[in-house]
Amino acid sequence: MSTRIEGNVAAEWRANWTVVMAACAGMAMASIISYSSGLFIEPFEREFGWSRVQIMSGHSIAATIAAICAPFMGVLVDRYGPRRIGIAAVFTICGSIALFSQTGPDIWHWRLLWLPMTLGIVLVQPMVWTAAVTSLFSAGRGLALAVTLCGSSLASIVVPKMTHSLIEAFGWRLAWVGLGSIWLVIAMPLIWFFFTSVVDRDRTRRTEKVAPVVRASVWQSGILSWRFPVLLVAGVSIALVVVTMVVSIVPVLSASGIARGDAAWIAGLVGFTAIFGRLAIGSLLDRMDGRLIAAACVSMPIVAIFLLIALPGSIVAAAIAVLIFGFSLGAELDIVAYLTSRYFGRENFGFLFGTIGGCLGFASGNGPVALNAVYDATGSYTPALWAAIPLCLLSAALFLCLGRYPDAAPLQPVAA
């Protein structure tokens, strides 16, 4: 049995490794704004005099709209395939990033510029890239999803330092233009030539007869079961902690007394453990109970939070904390995507994971706003750090409550 499974994994990778590579590039695109926006807080404060909550309000607008639109985008992915959506996402995200260079002194002008970015965020959500990989992998799905989601980890390594360097060399306006241009050149060729899915491949087979497949309805997929809200709340709880901390880590460390340049360097460490965490967890998910892995991973940020509270200004403590956050970040989305596919199947994965992903995005977008609101009110991030600990414990408990995977028929590629 083990040999057959390993053979299936190898066959899946031989057939579809280019899709995983392109999806990885798409996930990197989805993460650019998250890992770059924190570097623009201080330049915006100096030039416009805005508060940190005002600056992060763009994230809140985008996250709210994206959360509302995510389930509908999931339906489109399930029906028409992720390829065309992914290509549109790259152009929209890169163009929207460059448009931020036109920010003026009116805070509403800044918020208005977030509207095209919001469309890009709706299009570039993780479900687009994971839906393609999930449709093509079964035996090796955990690792395939992990490699795909490593795109955001790679972005976390490169983007903070790249953004800091661009701002220092050219100013914040040209830094936005540079970010959009660089990532368009990197991502578009990979996605254009290699990104596809079962639905996209079936659509392009004009002469080949494909046997019709009876699709389960959305309501038959398990969205009304008790497990769906449990998984959703568990994912949202840990996203509020981990994504918020990773996105805001530069201002958090700067507020503790660490120089901004050092904070940007430390922030880049997130990607290294995120990659390790994703690959390790992805391999384990194909072999072990995902609930246990999830509970262990979402408990780890508690250690990082204690380090930041107990040793403010310590570069060593900050680096260790960031490495822990990175590992948890590397596991968080992978686990939720994998458990969604195992508890609820693949036929309506886009809608189901899109719904969960929209809520995760809402939490991720509003978490930094709440964090910086605490800073504006108290002059410290410490109260928000203490509040994050119960959320980690809640997430771990909910993952454990999910129960064993339901019995399912052998998974076959889903036709449109």
Coordinates of C-alpha atoms in Angstrom, one line a residue:
M1 CA 0.0 0.0 0.0
S2 CA 2.8 2.4 0.9
T3 CA 4.6 1.7 -2.3
R4 CA 1.5 2.3 -4.4
I5 CA 0.8 5.6 -2.6
E6 CA 4.3 6.8 -3.1
G7 CA 4.0 5.8 -6.8
N8 CA 0.8 7.8 -7.1
V9 CA 2.5 10.8 -5.5
A10 CA 5.4 10.6 -7.9
A11 CA 3.1 10.3 -10.9
E12 CA 1.1 13.3 -9.8
W13 CA 4.2 15.4 -9.4
R14 CA 5.7 14.3 -12.8
A15 CA 2.4 15.3 -14.5
N16 CA 1.7 18.6 -12.7
W17 CA 4.9 20.1 -11.2
T18 CA 4.7 23.1 -13.5
V19 CA 1.2 23.9 -12.3
V20 CA 2.5 23.9 -8.7
M21 CA 5.3 26.2 -9.7
A22 CA 2.9 28.7 -11.4
A23 CA 0.5 28.5 -8.5
C24 CA 3.4 29.3 -6.1
A25 CA 4.1 32.4 -8.1
G26 CA 0.4 33.3 -7.8
M27 CA 0.5 33.0 -4.1
A28 CA 3.6 35.2 -4.0
M29 CA 1.5 37.8 -5.9
A30 CA -1.3 37.5 -3.3
S31 CA 1.1 38.4 -0.5
I32 CA 3.0 41.4 -1.9
I33 CA 0.7 44.1 -0.4
S34 CA 0.7 42.3 3.0
Y35 CA 4.4 42.2 3.3
S36 CA 5.1 45.7 1.9
S37 CA 2.4 48.0 3.3
G38 CA 3.9 48.0 6.8
L39 CA 7.1 49.6 5.4
F40 CA 5.1 52.6 4.2
I41 CA 3.6 53.5 7.5
E42 CA 6.4 55.7 8.7
P43 CA 6.9 57.5 5.3
F44 CA 3.1 58.2 5.3
E45 CA 3.2 59.4 8.9
R46 CA 6.0 61.9 8.1
E47 CA 4.6 63.2 4.8
F48 CA 0.8 63.3 5.5
G49 CA 0.5 63.2 9.3
W50 CA -1.9 60.3 9.2
S51 CA -2.4 58.0 12.2
R52 CA -1.5 54.3 11.8
V53 CA -5.2 53.4 11.9
Q54 CA -5.9 55.7 9.0
I55 CA -3.0 54.3 7.0
M56 CA -4.2 50.7 7.6
S57 CA -7.8 51.5 6.8
G58 CA -7.2 50.6 3.2
H59 CA -6.5 47.1 4.3
S60 CA -9.8 47.1 6.2
I61 CA -11.8 48.3 3.1
A62 CA -10.2 45.7 0.9
A63 CA -10.6 42.8 3.4
T64 CA -14.2 43.5 4.0
I65 CA -15.2 43.7 0.3
A66 CA -13.0 40.6 -0.5
A67 CA -14.6 38.6 2.3
I68 CA -18.1 39.4 0.8
C69 CA -17.0 38.5 -2.7
A70 CA -15.0 35.4 -1.9
P71 CA -17.8 32.8 -2.0
F72 CA -19.0 34.2 -5.4
M73 CA -15.5 34.1 -6.8
G74 CA -15.3 30.5 -5.5
V75 CA -18.3 29.6 -7.6
L76 CA -16.7 31.1 -10.7
V77 CA -13.5 29.1 -10.0
D78 CA -15.5 25.9 -9.6
R79 CA -17.5 26.6 -12.8
Y80 CA -15.0 28.2 -15.2
G81 CA -11.6 27.2 -13.8
P82 CA -8.9 29.3 -12.1
R83 CA -6.6 30.0 -15.0
R84 CA -8.4 33.0 -16.5
I85 CA -9.0 34.5 -13.1
G86 CA -5.4 34.0 -12.1
I87 CA -4.1 35.8 -15.2
A88 CA -6.5 38.8 -14.6
A89 CA -5.4 38.9 -11.0
V90 CA -1.7 39.4 -11.8
F91 CA -2.4 42.4 -14.1
T92 CA -4.8 43.9 -11.6
I93 CA -2.6 43.5 -8.5
C94 CA 0.6 44.9 -10.2
G95 CA -1.3 47.8 -11.7
S96 CA -2.9 48.6 -8.4
I97 CA 0.4 48.6 -6.5
A98 CA 1.8 51.0 -9.0
L99 CA -1.2 53.3 -8.6
F100 CA -0.4 53.8 -4.9
S101 CA 2.4 56.1 -6.1
Q102 CA -0.3 58.7 -6.8
T103 CA -1.4 59.0 -3.2
G104 CA -2.2 62.5 -2.2
P105 CA -2.6 64.3 1.2
D106 CA -6.4 63.6 1.4
I107 CA -6.9 60.4 3.3
W108 CA -10.0 59.6 1.2
H109 CA -7.8 59.7 -1.9
W110 CA -5.7 57.0 -0.3
R111 CA -8.8 55.0 0.5
L112 CA -10.1 55.5 -3.1
L113 CA -6.9 54.0 -4.5
W114 CA -7.6 50.8 -2.5
L115 CA -10.7 50.1 -4.7
P116 CA -8.7 48.7 -7.7
M117 CA -6.5 46.9 -5.2
T118 CA -9.6 45.4 -3.7
L119 CA -10.6 44.0 -7.1
G120 CA -7.1 42.5 -7.3
I121 CA -7.3 41.0 -3.8
V122 CA -10.7 39.4 -4.8
L123 CA -9.1 37.9 -7.9
V124 CA -5.8 36.7 -6.3
Q125 CA -7.2 34.9 -3.3
P126 CA -5.6 31.6 -2.2
M127 CA -8.6 29.6 -3.4
V128 CA -7.7 30.4 -7.0
W129 CA -4.3 28.8 -6.7
T130 CA -5.2 26.0 -4.3
A131 CA -8.3 25.0 -6.4
A132 CA -6.0 24.2 -9.3
V133 CA -3.6 22.2 -7.3
T134 CA -6.4 20.4 -5.4
S135 CA -8.0 19.3 -8.6
L136 CA -4.8 17.7 -9.9
F137 CA -3.4 16.1 -6.7
S138 CA -4.9 13.5 -4.4
A139 CA -2.2 11.2 -2.9
G140 CA 0.3 14.0 -2.6
R141 CA -2.1 16.8 -2.0
G142 CA -0.7 18.0 1.3
L143 CA 2.8 18.5 0.0
A144 CA 1.5 20.0 -3.3
L145 CA -0.6 22.6 -1.4
A146 CA 2.4 23.3 0.9
V147 CA 4.7 24.0 -2.1
T148 CA 2.0 26.2 -3.6
L149 CA 1.5 28.2 -0.4
C150 CA 5.3 28.6 -0.1
G151 CA 4.8 31.4 -2.6
S152 CA 3.7 33.7 0.2
S153 CA 6.7 32.6 2.3
L154 CA 9.1 33.5 -0.5
A155 CA 7.4 36.8 -0.7
S156 CA 7.9 37.4 3.0
I157 CA 11.6 36.8 2.6
V158 CA 12.0 39.1 -0.4
V159 CA 9.4 41.8 -0.2
P160 CA 10.2 43.5 3.1
K161 CA 13.9 44.0 2.2
M162 CA 13.1 44.9 -1.4
T163 CA 10.5 47.5 -0.3
H164 CA 12.9 49.0 2.3
S165 CA 15.6 49.2 -0.3
L166 CA 13.3 50.8 -2.9
I167 CA 12.0 53.4 -0.4
E168 CA 15.5 54.3 0.7
A169 CA 16.9 54.5 -2.9
F170 CA 14.0 56.1 -4.8
G171 CA 11.4 57.3 -2.2
W172 CA 8.1 55.8 -1.4
R173 CA 6.3 56.8 -4.6
L174 CA 8.7 55.1 -7.0
A175 CA 8.9 52.2 -4.5
W176 CA 5.3 51.4 -5.3
V177 CA 5.9 51.6 -9.0
G178 CA 9.0 49.4 -8.7
L179 CA 7.2 46.7 -6.7
G180 CA 4.4 46.4 -9.2
S181 CA 6.7 46.3 -12.2
I182 CA 9.2 43.8 -10.7
W183 CA 6.5 41.3 -9.7
L184 CA 4.7 41.6 -13.1
V185 CA 7.9 40.5 -14.8
I186 CA 8.4 37.7 -12.4
A187 CA 4.9 36.2 -12.1
M188 CA 3.2 36.7 -15.4
P189 CA 5.3 34.4 -17.6
L190 CA 4.9 31.5 -15.2
I191 CA 1.2 31.9 -14.8
W192 CA 0.5 32.5 -18.5
F193 CA 2.4 29.4 -19.7
F194 CA 1.9 26.9 -16.9
F195 CA -1.1 27.6 -14.7
T196 CA -4.1 25.3 -15.3
S197 CA -6.5 22.9 -13.6
V198 CA -8.7 20.0 -14.5
V199 CA -11.6 22.3 -15.4
D200 CA -9.3 24.4 -17.6
R201 CA -7.9 21.3 -19.3
D202 CA -11.3 19.9 -20.0
R203 CA -12.4 23.2 -21.5
T204 CA -9.6 23.2 -24.0
R205 CA -10.2 19.6 -25.2
R206 CA -12.3 20.5 -28.2
T207 CA -12.2 17.2 -29.9
E208 CA -12.0 14.8 -27.0
K209 CA -15.2 13.4 -25.5
V210 CA -15.2 13.8 -21.7
A211 CA -17.7 11.6 -19.8
P212 CA -20.1 13.8 -17.8
V213 CA -19.7 13.9 -14.1
V214 CA -22.6 14.5 -11.7
R215 CA -21.6 17.3 -9.4
A216 CA -22.8 17.5 -5.9
S217 CA -24.6 20.8 -5.1
V218 CA -23.1 23.3 -2.7
W219 CA -25.7 22.3 -0.1
Q220 CA -24.6 18.7 -0.4
S221 CA -20.9 19.6 0.1
G222 CA -21.1 19.9 3.9
I223 CA -21.4 23.7 4.3
L224 CA -24.5 23.2 6.6
S225 CA -22.7 20.7 8.8
W226 CA -21.4 21.6 12.2
R227 CA -17.8 21.1 11.1
F228 CA -17.8 23.9 8.6
P229 CA -18.3 26.8 11.2
V230 CA -15.9 25.1 13.6
L231 CA -13.2 25.0 10.9
L232 CA -14.0 28.5 9.9
V233 CA -13.7 30.0 13.4
A234 CA -10.6 28.0 14.1
G235 CA -8.9 29.4 11.0
V236 CA -10.1 32.9 11.6
S237 CA -8.8 32.9 15.2
I238 CA -5.3 31.9 14.3
A239 CA -5.2 34.2 11.3
L240 CA -6.1 37.1 13.5
V241 CA -3.0 36.4 15.5
V242 CA -0.4 35.1 13.0
V243 CA -1.2 37.2 9.9
T244 CA -1.7 40.3 11.9
M245 CA 1.7 39.9 13.6
V246 CA 3.5 39.1 10.4
V247 CA 2.0 42.0 8.5
S248 CA 2.7 44.4 11.4
I249 CA 6.0 43.0 12.6
V250 CA 8.2 46.0 11.5
P251 CA 6.2 48.7 13.4
V252 CA 5.8 46.3 16.4
L253 CA 9.5 45.8 16.6
S254 CA 10.3 49.4 15.9
A255 CA 8.0 50.4 18.8
S256 CA 9.9 48.1 21.1
G257 CA 13.2 50.0 20.4
I258 CA 14.6 48.1 17.5
A259 CA 15.9 50.2 14.6
R260 CA 13.7 50.2 11.6
G261 CA 16.4 48.8 9.3
D262 CA 17.0 45.9 11.7
A263 CA 13.3 45.4 12.1
A264 CA 13.0 45.0 8.3
W265 CA 15.8 42.5 8.3
I266 CA 14.2 40.5 11.1
A267 CA 10.9 40.6 9.3
G268 CA 12.5 38.8 6.4
L269 CA 13.2 35.8 8.6
V270 CA 9.5 35.0 8.5
G271 CA 9.8 33.4 5.1
F272 CA 12.5 30.9 6.0
T273 CA 10.6 29.1 8.8
A274 CA 7.4 29.6 6.8
I275 CA 8.8 27.6 4.0
F276 CA 10.2 25.0 6.3
G277 CA 6.9 24.9 8.2
R278 CA 4.8 24.5 5.0
L279 CA 6.9 21.7 3.5
A280 CA 7.2 19.8 6.8
I281 CA 3.5 20.2 7.6
G282 CA 2.5 19.4 4.1
S283 CA 4.4 16.1 4.2
L284 CA 2.9 15.3 7.6
L285 CA -0.6 16.0 6.4
D286 CA -0.4 13.2 3.9
R287 CA 0.5 10.8 6.7
M288 CA -1.0 12.0 10.0
D289 CA -4.3 13.3 11.4
G290 CA -4.4 17.0 10.4
R291 CA -6.3 18.0 13.6
L292 CA -3.4 17.1 15.8
I293 CA -0.9 18.9 13.6
A294 CA -3.2 22.0 13.5
A295 CA -3.6 22.2 17.3
A296 CA 0.2 22.0 17.8
C297 CA 1.0 24.6 15.2
V298 CA -1.6 27.2 16.4
S299 CA -0.3 26.9 19.9
M300 CA 3.3 27.9 19.0
P301 CA 2.7 31.7 18.6
I302 CA 2.1 31.9 22.4
V303 CA 5.8 31.4 22.9
A304 CA 6.6 34.1 20.4
I305 CA 4.2 36.5 22.1
F306 CA 5.8 35.9 25.5
L307 CA 9.2 36.6 24.1
L308 CA 8.1 40.0 22.6
I309 CA 6.5 41.0 25.9
A310 CA 9.2 39.9 28.2
L311 CA 12.2 41.1 26.2
P312 CA 11.3 44.3 24.3
G313 CA 14.1 45.7 22.2
S314 CA 16.1 42.4 22.1
I315 CA 17.1 41.5 18.6
V316 CA 17.7 37.9 19.5
A317 CA 14.3 37.5 21.1
A318 CA 12.6 39.3 18.2
A319 CA 14.3 37.1 15.7
I320 CA 13.2 33.9 17.6
A321 CA 9.7 35.3 17.8
V322 CA 9.6 36.1 14.1
L323 CA 10.9 32.6 13.3
I324 CA 8.1 31.1 15.3
F325 CA 5.4 33.3 13.7
G326 CA 6.8 32.3 10.4
F327 CA 6.5 28.6 11.1
S328 CA 2.9 29.0 12.3
L329 CA 2.1 31.2 9.2
G330 CA 3.6 28.4 7.1
A331 CA 1.2 25.9 8.6
E332 CA -2.0 28.0 9.0
L333 CA -3.4 28.3 5.5
D334 CA -2.0 25.0 4.4
I335 CA -3.9 23.2 7.2
V336 CA -7.1 25.0 6.6
A337 CA -7.0 24.3 2.8
Y338 CA -6.1 20.7 3.3
L339 CA -8.8 20.1 6.0
T340 CA -11.4 21.8 3.8
S341 CA -10.6 19.3 1.0
R342 CA -10.7 16.3 3.3
Y343 CA -13.8 17.1 5.3
F344 CA -15.9 18.5 2.4
G345 CA -14.4 17.1 -0.8
R346 CA -13.3 18.8 -4.0
E347 CA -16.3 19.3 -6.2
N348 CA -17.2 22.7 -4.5
F349 CA -13.8 23.4 -3.1
G350 CA -13.6 26.9 -4.6
F351 CA -16.8 27.9 -3.0
L352 CA -16.1 26.3 0.4
F353 CA -12.5 27.4 0.7
G354 CA -13.4 30.7 -0.9
T355 CA -15.9 31.3 1.9
I356 CA -13.4 30.4 4.6
G357 CA -10.6 32.3 2.8
G358 CA -12.8 35.3 2.6
C359 CA -13.3 35.3 6.3
L360 CA -9.6 34.7 6.9
G361 CA -8.9 37.6 4.6
F362 CA -11.3 39.8 6.5
A363 CA -9.6 38.9 9.7
S364 CA -6.2 39.4 8.2
G365 CA -7.1 42.8 6.8
N366 CA -8.8 44.1 9.9
G367 CA -6.3 42.6 12.5
P368 CA -3.6 45.1 11.7
V369 CA -6.1 47.9 12.0
A370 CA -7.2 46.7 15.4
L371 CA -3.6 46.2 16.4
N372 CA -2.6 49.8 15.4
A373 CA -5.8 51.1 17.0
V374 CA -4.5 49.7 20.3
Y375 CA -1.2 51.4 19.7
D376 CA -2.8 54.8 18.9
A377 CA -4.9 54.5 22.1
T378 CA -2.2 53.3 24.5
G379 CA 1.2 54.0 22.8
S380 CA 2.1 50.3 23.1
Y381 CA 1.3 47.1 21.3
T382 CA 1.6 45.0 24.5
P383 CA -2.2 45.0 25.4
A384 CA -2.9 43.6 21.9
L385 CA -0.2 40.9 22.3
W386 CA -1.8 39.7 25.5
A387 CA -5.2 39.5 23.8
A388 CA -3.8 37.2 21.1
I389 CA -3.0 34.4 23.5
P390 CA -6.7 33.3 24.1
L391 CA -7.2 33.3 20.4
C392 CA -4.4 30.8 19.9
L393 CA -5.9 28.5 22.6
L394 CA -9.4 28.8 21.1
S395 CA -8.1 27.8 17.6
A396 CA -6.3 24.8 19.0
A397 CA -9.4 23.6 20.8
L398 CA -11.6 24.0 17.8
F399 CA -9.3 22.1 15.5
L400 CA -9.3 19.2 17.9
C401 CA -13.1 19.2 17.9
L402 CA -13.4 18.4 14.2
G403 CA -13.3 14.6 14.6
R404 CA -12.0 12.1 12.1
Y405 CA -12.1 12.6 8.4
P406 CA -15.4 11.4 6.9
D407 CA -15.3 8.3 4.7
A408 CA -15.2 9.3 1.1
A409 CA -15.2 7.5 -2.3
P410 CA -11.9 7.5 -4.2
L411 CA -11.3 11.0 -5.5
Q412 CA -11.4 11.5 -9.3
P413 CA -10.7 14.6 -11.3
V414 CA -13.8 16.8 -11.4
A415 CA -15.2 17.9 -14.7
A416 CA -16.8 21.2 -15.3

